[in-house]
PDB file of C-alpha atoms in Angstrom:
ATOM      1  CA  MET A 209       0.369   0.390   0.309  1.00 49.00           C
ATOM      2  CA  ALA A 210       1.562   3.748  -0.989  1.00 48.00           C
ATOM      3  CA  GLN A 211       2.247   6.053   1.732  1.00 48.00           C
ATOM      4  CA  LYS A 212       0.300   9.025   1.878  1.00 48.00           C
ATOM      5  CA  ARG A 213       2.417  12.000   0.896  1.00 46.00           C
ATOM      6  CA  PRO A 214       1.741  14.626   3.470  1.00 46.00           C
ATOM      7  CA  SER A 215      -0.179  17.746   1.522  1.00 44.00           C
ATOM      8  CA  ILE A 216       1.818  20.976   0.629  1.00 37.00           C
ATOM      9  CA  PRO A 217       0.647  24.431   0.915  1.00 41.00           C
ATOM     10  CA  VAL A 218      -0.739  26.215  -1.810  1.00 36.00           C
ATOM     11  CA  GLN A 219       1.445  28.545  -1.476  1.00 39.00           C
ATOM     12  CA  VAL A 220       4.711  26.452  -1.186  1.00 34.00           C
ATOM     13  CA  GLN A 221       3.584  24.598  -4.101  1.00 34.00           C
ATOM     14  CA  ALA A 222       3.866  27.533  -6.272  1.00 34.00           C
ATOM     15  CA  PHE A 223       6.672  28.775  -5.265  1.00 32.00           C
ATOM     16  CA  ARG A 224       8.044  24.574  -6.526  1.00 37.00           C
ATOM     17  CA  ILE A 225       5.869  24.929  -9.314  1.00 32.00           C
ATOM     18  CA  ARG A 226       7.922  27.403 -10.550  1.00 41.00           C
ATOM     19  CA  GLY A 227      10.897  25.974 -10.211  1.00 44.00           C
ATOM     20  CA  ARG A 228      12.715  28.402  -9.079  1.00 48.00           C
ATOM     21  CA  PRO A 229      12.537  29.100  -5.421  1.00 48.00           C
ATOM     22  CA  ARG A 230      11.535  33.263  -4.208  1.00 52.00           C
ATOM     23  CA  TRP A 231      12.361  32.882  -0.633  1.00 47.00           C
ATOM     24  CA  PRO A 232      15.075  35.600  -1.157  1.00 54.00           C
ATOM     25  CA  TRP A 233      13.114  37.920  -2.663  1.00 49.00           C
ATOM     26  CA  VAL A 234      10.090  36.512   0.423  1.00 46.00           C
ATOM     27  CA  LEU A 235      13.642  37.114   3.010  1.00 53.00           C
ATOM     28  CA  ALA A 236      14.097  40.908   1.031  1.00 54.00           C
ATOM     29  CA  ALA A 237      10.459  41.998   1.531  1.00 57.00           C
ATOM     30  CA  VAL A 238       9.704  41.075   5.083  1.00 49.00           C
ATOM     31  CA  LEU A 239      12.518  43.241   6.003  1.00 55.00           C
ATOM     32  CA  VAL A 240      11.491  46.037   4.178  1.00 50.00           C
ATOM     33  CA  ALA A 241       8.743  45.793   5.686  1.00 55.00           C
ATOM     34  CA  LEU A 242      10.127  45.559   8.762  1.00 53.00           C
ATOM     35  CA  LEU A 243      12.290  48.730   8.899  1.00 51.00           C
ATOM     36  CA  LEU A 244       9.189  50.838   7.527  1.00 50.00           C
ATOM     37  CA  THR A 245       7.431  49.942  10.066  1.00 53.00           C
ATOM     38  CA  TRP A 246      10.602  50.862  12.660  1.00 50.00           C
ATOM     39  CA  LEU A 247      10.862  53.982  10.440  1.00 49.00           C
ATOM     40  CA  VAL A 248       6.999  54.986  11.234  1.00 44.00           C
ATOM     41  CA  SER A 249       7.040  54.181  14.738  1.00 45.00           C
ATOM     42  CA  ARG A 250       9.877  56.317  14.987  1.00 46.00           C
ATOM     43  CA  SER A 251       9.003  59.284  13.235  1.00 42.00           C
ATOM     44  CA  SER A 252       6.350  59.119  15.641  1.00 42.00           C
ATOM     45  CA  GLY A 253       7.813  59.272  19.385  1.00 42.00           C
ATOM     46  CA  GLU A 254       9.848  62.344  17.626  1.00 39.00           C
ATOM     47  CA  SER A 255       6.912  64.263  16.337  1.00 36.00           C
ATOM     48  CA  PRO A 256       7.082  68.021  16.488  1.00 33.00           C
ATOM     49  CA  THR A 257       6.654  69.624  19.192  1.00 34.00           C
ATOM     50  CA  GLN A 258       3.233  71.307  19.391  1.00 33.00           C
ATOM     51  CA  SER A 259       1.957  74.676  19.987  1.00 32.00           C
ATOM     52  CA  SER A 260       1.087  74.310  23.652  1.00 34.00           C
ATOM     53  CA  ALA A 261      -2.937  74.700  24.376  1.00 33.00           C
ATOM     54  CA  PRO A 262      -3.875  78.096  26.801  1.00 40.00           C
ATOM     55  CA  VAL A 263      -3.686  77.601  29.905  1.00 41.00           C
ATOM     56  CA  SER A 264      -6.232  76.608  31.908  1.00 43.00           C
ATOM     57  CA  MET A 265      -7.699  77.296  35.800  1.00 50.00           C
ATOM     58  CA  ALA A 266      -6.804  73.892  36.625  1.00 48.00           C
ATOM     59  CA  SER A 267      -3.097  74.129  35.712  1.00 54.00           C
ATOM     60  CA  VAL A 268      -2.394  77.718  37.008  1.00 62.00           C
ATOM     61  CA  ALA A 269       0.111  78.213  40.288  1.00 69.00           C
ATOM     62  CA  GLY A 270      -1.580  79.741  43.303  1.00 74.00           C
ATOM     63  CA  PRO A 271      -1.848  81.493  45.841  1.00 90.00           C
ATOM     64  CA  PRO A 272      -2.754  84.118  44.043  1.00 93.00           C
ATOM     65  CA  TRP A 273      -5.101  81.987  41.799  1.00 97.00           C
ATOM     66  CA  GLN A 274      -6.405  83.183  38.770  1.00 96.00           C
ATOM     67  CA  MET A 275      -8.899  82.358  35.613  1.00 96.00           C
ATOM     68  CA  GLY A 276      -9.564  83.121  31.721  1.00 96.00           C
ATOM     69  CA  ASP A 277      -7.009  84.124  29.976  1.00 95.00           C
ATOM     70  CA  VAL A 278      -3.412  83.481  32.265  1.00 92.00           C
ATOM     71  CA  GLU A 279      -0.860  84.689  29.217  1.00 93.00           C
ATOM     72  CA  GLY A 280      -3.602  87.561  28.083  1.00 95.00           C
ATOM     73  CA  ARG A 281      -1.983  90.721  28.346  1.00 97.00           C
ATOM     74  CA  PHE A 282      -4.459  92.416  31.269  1.00 98.00           C
ATOM     75  CA  MET A 283      -4.275  91.236  34.923  1.00 97.00           C
ATOM     76  CA  LEU A 284      -7.966  91.746  36.558  1.00 98.00           C
ATOM     77  CA  THR A 285      -7.300  91.679  40.369  1.00 98.00           C
ATOM     78  CA  LEU A 286     -10.027  91.196  42.271  1.00 98.00           C
ATOM     79  CA  TYR A 287      -9.963  92.425  46.414  1.00 98.00           C
ATOM     80  CA  ALA A 288     -12.697  90.543  48.135  1.00 98.00           C
ATOM     81  CA  ASP A 289     -13.730  89.967  50.972  1.00 98.00           C
ATOM     82  CA  LEU A 290     -15.335  86.721  51.467  1.00 98.00           C
ATOM     83  CA  GLU A 291     -18.338  87.743  54.257  1.00 98.00           C
ATOM     84  CA  CYS A 292     -18.750  90.746  52.357  1.00 98.00           C
ATOM     85  CA  PRO A 293     -22.645  91.224  50.723  1.00 97.00           C
ATOM     86  CA  PHE A 294     -21.154  93.388  47.231  1.00 97.00           C
ATOM     87  CA  CYS A 295     -19.040  91.372  46.483  1.00 98.00           C
ATOM     88  CA  ARG A 296     -20.349  87.760  46.963  1.00 98.00           C
ATOM     89  CA  ALA A 297     -23.668  89.744  44.151  1.00 97.00           C
ATOM     90  CA  TYR A 298     -20.558  91.066  41.717  1.00 98.00           C
ATOM     91  CA  PHE A 299     -18.200  87.794  41.450  1.00 98.00           C
ATOM     92  CA  PRO A 300     -20.329  85.530  39.576  1.00 97.00           C
ATOM     93  CA  GLN A 301     -20.500  88.852  37.693  1.00 97.00           C
ATOM     94  CA  ILE A 302     -16.687  89.864  37.158  1.00 98.00           C
ATOM     95  CA  LYS A 303     -16.736  85.455  36.569  1.00 97.00           C
ATOM     96  CA  GLN A 304     -19.354  85.963  33.923  1.00 97.00           C
ATOM     97  CA  TRP A 305     -16.586  88.581  31.740  1.00 97.00           C
ATOM     98  CA  VAL A 306     -14.116  87.349  32.534  1.00 97.00           C
ATOM     99  CA  SER A 307     -14.941  83.854  30.390  1.00 95.00           C
ATOM    100  CA  ASN A 308     -16.445  86.171  27.851  1.00 96.00           C
ATOM    101  CA  THR A 309     -13.724  88.312  27.274  1.00 96.00           C
ATOM    102  CA  ALA A 310     -10.092  87.849  25.804  1.00 95.00           C
ATOM    103  CA  ASP A 311      -6.825  89.058  26.994  1.00 96.00           C
ATOM    104  CA  VAL A 312      -7.740  89.126  30.294  1.00 97.00           C
ATOM    105  CA  ALA A 313      -7.036  87.086  33.226  1.00 97.00           C
ATOM    106  CA  LEU A 314      -8.996  87.310  37.490  1.00 98.00           C
ATOM    107  CA  GLN A 315      -6.172  86.900  40.495  1.00 97.00           C
ATOM    108  CA  TRP A 316      -7.617  86.646  43.741  1.00 98.00           C
ATOM    109  CA  HIS A 317      -5.972  88.559  46.613  1.00 98.00           C
ATOM    110  CA  HIS A 318      -7.853  88.432  50.716  1.00 98.00           C
ATOM    111  CA  LEU A 319      -9.033  91.817  51.631  1.00 98.00           C
ATOM    112  CA  PRO A 320     -11.219  90.604  54.912  1.00 97.00           C
ATOM    113  CA  LEU A 321     -12.405  94.166  56.885  1.00 96.00           C
ATOM    114  CA  ALA A 322     -12.074  94.154  61.043  1.00 96.00           C
ATOM    115  CA  ALA A 323     -15.333  94.372  60.490  1.00 96.00           C
ATOM    116  CA  HIS A 324     -16.469  90.905  59.429  1.00 98.00           C
ATOM    117  CA  GLU A 325     -13.746  88.790  61.478  1.00 97.00           C
ATOM    118  CA  PRO A 326     -12.850  87.104  62.781  1.00 97.00           C
ATOM    119  CA  ALA A 327     -15.442  84.149  59.949  1.00 98.00           C
ATOM    120  CA  ALA A 328     -14.039  86.371  56.869  1.00 98.00           C
ATOM    121  CA  SER A 329     -10.045  85.016  57.504  1.00 97.00           C
ATOM    122  CA  ALA A 330     -11.244  81.839  58.371  1.00 97.00           C
ATOM    123  CA  GLU A 331     -12.899  81.757  55.290  1.00 98.00           C
ATOM    124  CA  ALA A 332     -10.132  82.721  53.404  1.00 98.00           C
ATOM    125  CA  ARG A 333      -7.973  79.738  54.979  1.00 97.00           C
ATOM    126  CA  LEU A 334     -10.508  77.577  53.826  1.00 98.00           C
ATOM    127  CA  VAL A 335     -10.748  78.473  50.311  1.00 98.00           C
ATOM    128  CA  GLU A 336      -7.619  78.381  49.994  1.00 97.00           C
ATOM    129  CA  CYS A 337      -6.644  75.311  52.151  1.00 97.00           C
ATOM    130  CA  VAL A 338      -8.703  73.731  49.598  1.00 97.00           C
ATOM    131  CA  ALA A 339      -6.950  75.113  47.028  1.00 96.00           C
ATOM    132  CA  GLN A 340      -2.991  74.329  48.122  1.00 95.00           C
ATOM    133  CA  ALA A 341      -5.101  70.589  49.029  1.00 94.00           C
ATOM    134  CA  SER A 342      -6.970  70.197  45.407  1.00 94.00           C
ATOM    135  CA  GLY A 343      -5.469  73.013  42.935  1.00 94.00           C
ATOM    136  CA  ASN A 344      -6.211  76.482  41.062  1.00 95.00           C
ATOM    137  CA  ALA A 345      -9.763  74.896  39.896  1.00 95.00           C
ATOM    138  CA  ALA A 346     -10.641  73.754  43.583  1.00 96.00           C
ATOM    139  CA  PHE A 347     -10.403  77.373  45.055  1.00 97.00           C
ATOM    140  CA  TRP A 348     -12.782  79.030  42.803  1.00 97.00           C
ATOM    141  CA  GLN A 349     -15.448  76.427  43.252  1.00 97.00           C
ATOM    142  CA  ALA A 350     -14.022  77.140  47.384  1.00 98.00           C
ATOM    143  CA  VAL A 351     -15.126  79.983  46.637  1.00 98.00           C
ATOM    144  CA  GLU A 352     -18.498  80.003  44.986  1.00 98.00           C
ATOM    145  CA  TRP A 353     -19.390  77.496  48.133  1.00 98.00           C
ATOM    146  CA  VAL A 354     -18.289  79.796  50.668  1.00 98.00           C
ATOM    147  CA  TYR A 355     -20.397  82.802  49.112  1.00 98.00           C
ATOM    148  CA  ALA A 356     -23.560  80.633  47.798  1.00 98.00           C
ATOM    149  CA  HIS A 357     -23.406  79.247  52.536  1.00 98.00           C
ATOM    150  CA  THR A 358     -22.292  81.978  54.082  1.00 98.00           C
ATOM    151  CA  ARG A 359     -24.381  84.719  56.025  1.00 97.00           C
ATOM    152  CA  GLY A 360     -23.182  87.905  55.335  1.00 97.00           C
ATOM    153  CA  ASP A 361     -21.605  90.406  57.076  1.00 97.00           C
ATOM    154  CA  GLY A 362     -19.655  88.486  59.321  1.00 97.00           C
ATOM    155  CA  GLN A 363     -21.431  86.160  60.563  1.00 97.00           C
ATOM    156  CA  GLY A 364     -19.627  83.460  59.316  1.00 97.00           C
ATOM    157  CA  LEU A 365     -21.096  79.665  57.940  1.00 97.00           C
ATOM    158  CA  PRO A 366     -24.380  78.765  59.766  1.00 97.00           C
ATOM    159  CA  ASP A 367     -23.785  77.209  62.571  1.00 95.00           C
ATOM    160  CA  GLY A 368     -22.131  72.795  62.194  1.00 93.00           C
ATOM    161  CA  LEU A 369     -21.515  73.166  58.502  1.00 96.00           C
ATOM    162  CA  ARG A 370     -18.960  72.315  56.821  1.00 94.00           C
ATOM    163  CA  TYR A 371     -17.150  72.100  53.611  1.00 95.00           C
ATOM    164  CA  PRO A 372     -17.924  68.965  52.056  1.00 93.00           C
ATOM    165  CA  ASP A 373     -15.074  66.320  51.522  1.00 85.00           C
ATOM    166  CA  VAL A 374     -12.600  68.045  53.735  1.00 92.00           C
ATOM    167  CA  THR A 375      -9.810  65.879  54.049  1.00 93.00           C
ATOM    168  CA  PRO A 376      -6.816  65.602  55.923  1.00 94.00           C
ATOM    169  CA  ALA A 377      -4.353  67.680  54.442  1.00 94.00           C
ATOM    170  CA  ILE A 378      -7.182  70.377  54.397  1.00 96.00           C
ATOM    171  CA  GLU A 379      -7.324  69.883  57.825  1.00 95.00           C
ATOM    172  CA  GLN A 380      -3.472  69.657  58.384  1.00 94.00           C
ATOM    173  CA  CYS A 381      -3.496  73.094  56.029  1.00 96.00           C
ATOM    174  CA  LEU A 382      -6.355  75.227  58.501  1.00 95.00           C
ATOM    175  CA  SER A 383      -4.103  74.138  61.626  1.00 92.00           C
ATOM    176  CA  SER A 384      -0.977  75.948  59.636  1.00 92.00           C
ATOM    177  CA  GLU A 385       0.523  78.988  60.777  1.00 94.00           C
ATOM    178  CA  TRP A 386       2.094  79.755  56.959  1.00 93.00           C
ATOM    179  CA  VAL A 387      -1.748  80.249  55.740  1.00 95.00           C
ATOM    180  CA  ASP A 388      -2.415  83.369  58.207  1.00 95.00           C
ATOM    181  CA  ALA A 389       0.848  84.606  57.523  1.00 96.00           C
ATOM    182  CA  LEU A 390      -0.543  84.348  53.817  1.00 96.00           C
ATOM    183  CA  ILE A 391      -3.557  86.659  54.567  1.00 97.00           C
ATOM    184  CA  ARG A 392      -2.479  88.699  57.035  1.00 96.00           C
ATOM    185  CA  THR A 393       0.426  89.299  53.900  1.00 96.00           C
ATOM    186  CA  GLN A 394      -2.043  90.281  50.925  1.00 97.00           C
ATOM    187  CA  ASN A 395      -4.546  92.239  53.713  1.00 96.00           C
ATOM    188  CA  ALA A 396      -1.437  94.373  53.824  1.00 96.00           C
ATOM    189  CA  GLU A 397      -0.270  94.996  49.933  1.00 96.00           C
ATOM    190  CA  ALA A 398      -3.867  95.247  49.366  1.00 96.00           C
ATOM    191  CA  ILE A 399      -3.808  98.232  51.991  1.00 94.00           C
ATOM    192  CA  LYS A 400      -0.498  99.950  51.111  1.00 95.00           C
ATOM    193  CA  GLY A 401      -1.627 100.499  47.517  1.00 93.00           C
ATOM    194  CA  GLY A 402      -4.114 102.432  47.858  1.00 93.00           C
ATOM    195  CA  VAL A 403      -7.098  99.648  48.345  1.00 95.00           C
ATOM    196  CA  THR A 404      -9.679 100.742  51.233  1.00 89.00           C
ATOM    197  CA  ALA A 405     -12.482  98.708  50.225  1.00 94.00           C
ATOM    198  CA  THR A 406     -14.424  95.781  49.191  1.00 97.00           C
ATOM    199  CA  PRO A 407     -14.904  95.018  46.265  1.00 97.00           C
ATOM    200  CA  SER A 408     -12.096  96.765  44.734  1.00 97.00           C
ATOM    201  CA  LEU A 409     -10.458  96.061  40.813  1.00 98.00           C
ATOM    202  CA  ARG A 410      -6.766  96.741  39.764  1.00 97.00           C
ATOM    203  CA  LEU A 411      -5.928  96.692  36.280  1.00 98.00           C
ATOM    204  CA  LEU A 412      -3.392  96.446  35.129  1.00 97.00           C
ATOM    205  CA  ASP A 413      -1.601  96.207  31.813  1.00 97.00           C
ATOM    206  CA  ARG A 414       1.344  93.850  31.482  1.00 95.00           C
ATOM    207  CA  GLN A 415       2.240  94.613  28.863  1.00 94.00           C
ATOM    208  CA  THR A 416       3.414  98.554  29.494  1.00 93.00           C
ATOM    209  CA  GLY A 417       3.068  98.346  33.045  1.00 94.00           C
ATOM    210  CA  GLN A 418       0.744 100.645  33.539  1.00 95.00           C
ATOM    211  CA  ALA A 419      -1.886 100.516  35.972  1.00 96.00           C
ATOM    212  CA  ILE A 420      -5.520 101.955  36.956  1.00 95.00           C
ATOM    213  CA  LEU A 421      -7.224 101.516  40.941  1.00 96.00           C
ATOM    214  CA  LEU A 422     -10.983 101.112  40.600  1.00 95.00           C
ATOM    215  CA  GLN A 423     -13.084 101.569  42.935  1.00 91.00           C
ATOM    216  CA  GLY A 424     -15.980  99.272  43.992  1.00 89.00           C
ATOM    217  CA  PRO A 425     -18.024  96.354  41.462  1.00 93.00           C
ATOM    218  CA  ILE A 426     -17.152  97.651  37.674  1.00 95.00           C
ATOM    219  CA  GLU A 427     -19.599  96.494  34.594  1.00 95.00           C
ATOM    220  CA  GLY A 428     -17.823  95.309  32.100  1.00 95.00           C
ATOM    221  CA  ASP A 429     -18.328  98.365  29.816  1.00 95.00           C
ATOM    222  CA  ALA A 430     -16.267 100.367  32.352  1.00 96.00           C
ATOM    223  CA  LEU A 431     -13.956  97.770  32.407  1.00 97.00           C
ATOM    224  CA  LEU A 432     -13.462  97.685  28.520  1.00 96.00           C
ATOM    225  CA  SER A 433     -12.673 101.163  28.150  1.00 95.00           C
ATOM    226  CA  ALA A 434     -10.037 101.734  31.585  1.00 96.00           C
ATOM    227  CA  MET A 435      -8.670  99.236  29.132  1.00 96.00           C
ATOM    228  CA  ASP A 436      -8.408 100.961  26.341  1.00 95.00           C
ATOM    229  CA  MET A 437      -6.830 104.356  28.541  1.00 93.00           C
ATOM    230  CA  LEU A 438      -4.206 101.646  29.874  1.00 94.00           C
ATOM    231  CA  ALA A 439      -3.397 100.244  25.955  1.00 92.00           C
ATOM    232  CA  ALA A 440      -3.301 103.447  24.341  1.00 90.00           C
ATOM    233  CA  GLY A 441      -1.380 105.120  27.662  1.00 82.00           C
ATOM    234  CA  ASP A 442      -3.490 107.491  28.485  1.00 61.00           C
ATOM    235  CA  MET A 443      -2.970 106.812  31.970  1.00 54.00           C
ATOM    236  CA  ALA A 444       0.431 108.647  33.607  1.00 49.00           C
ATOM    237  CA  SER A 445       0.676 106.495  36.453  1.00 44.00           C
ATOM    238  CA  ASP A 446      -0.967 104.307  38.722  1.00 44.00           C
ATOM    239  CA  ALA A 447      -4.033 106.206  39.719  1.00 45.00           C
ATOM    240  CA  ALA A 448      -7.583 105.351  41.506  1.00 44.00           C
ATOM    241  CA  ALA A 449     -10.331 106.098  40.837  1.00 47.00           C
ATOM    242  CA  SER A 450     -13.579 107.664  43.435  1.00 42.00           C
ATOM    243  CA  PRO A 451     -10.859 105.826  45.923  1.00 41.00           C
ATOM    244  CA  ALA A 452     -12.149 104.968  49.493  1.00 38.00           C
ATOM    245  CA  THR A 453     -10.188 107.244  53.229  1.00 35.00           C
ATOM    246  CA  SER A 454     -10.476 104.791  54.785  1.00 38.00           C
ATOM    247  CA  ALA A 455     -11.503 100.829  54.822  1.00 41.00           C
ATOM    248  CA  SER A 456     -15.024 100.565  54.157  1.00 43.00           C
ATOM    249  CA  GLU A 457     -17.526  98.612  51.091  1.00 43.00           C
ATOM    250  CA  MET A 458     -19.492 100.463  48.166  1.00 43.00           C
ATOM    251  CA  PRO A 459     -22.329 101.751  49.486  1.00 38.00           C
ATOM    252  CA  ALA A 460     -25.892  99.336  48.806  1.00 33.00           C
ATOM    253  CA  ASP A 461     -27.182 101.998  45.974  1.00 36.00           C
ATOM    254  CA  VAL A 462     -23.952 100.866  43.869  1.00 38.00           C
ATOM    255  CA  VAL A 463     -24.469  97.450  43.809  1.00 35.00           C
ATOM    256  CA  GLY A 464     -28.352  97.899  43.423  1.00 33.00           C
ATOM    257  CA  ASP A 465     -27.377  99.892  40.050  1.00 34.00           C
ATOM    258  CA  MET A 466     -25.322  96.570  38.758  1.00 35.00           C
ATOM    259  CA  PRO A 467     -27.499  94.047  36.987  1.00 35.00           C
ATOM    260  CA  ARG A 468     -29.218  90.820  37.977  1.00 32.00           C
TER     261      ARG A 468
END
């Protein structure tokens, strides 16, 4: 009985039928394919550096904490007290204006007023410690939370109310000395710079170094005009618009003129 011959794959049979082995060409094709694969992977790994995306709130180091176009020409510093009811009414408006305006960054500066102590400084410590534990975006979220829950005018947060998700890192920060020193330093810098009321704004043209101090809740159109003045070089020096003579808040009728 004849022994059954093993079957040969069709591709191998084709090579044998032609009579001339083609393995050198096959080997060359494999080597070329491997070389092309290596070159593609190498080029993808060494792709040219792309332009960086705009800096977001979450990627900004602080304090002081910033939002908006942090690489923009203008820096708008908000001097505020977390117990100030006028600051609370103004904060959502200035935040929205900054988010919709190119070339402007908003920077927070603590100015807790003596009439609102100790609650104002306690809340300032809270938002700073939340930011130290969780970053820039968490700072602004904490500010919104405080304004949403505080009773204002120095009364502080309701008894027993605690900030959600207080971590051991936040607790440790709250009991540290450095955060108190930070708030005192910002407060002293504000007063030394002529800021005596909350809310107040200092608009700085980082291209020319000129700035203007604006007391009160300034509307967006007025801020745009101030930006134009600074850009045109119309401000000879750091000037104060309607400066206050003592540490105080803006009158209620001024805030009442702001759109709600």
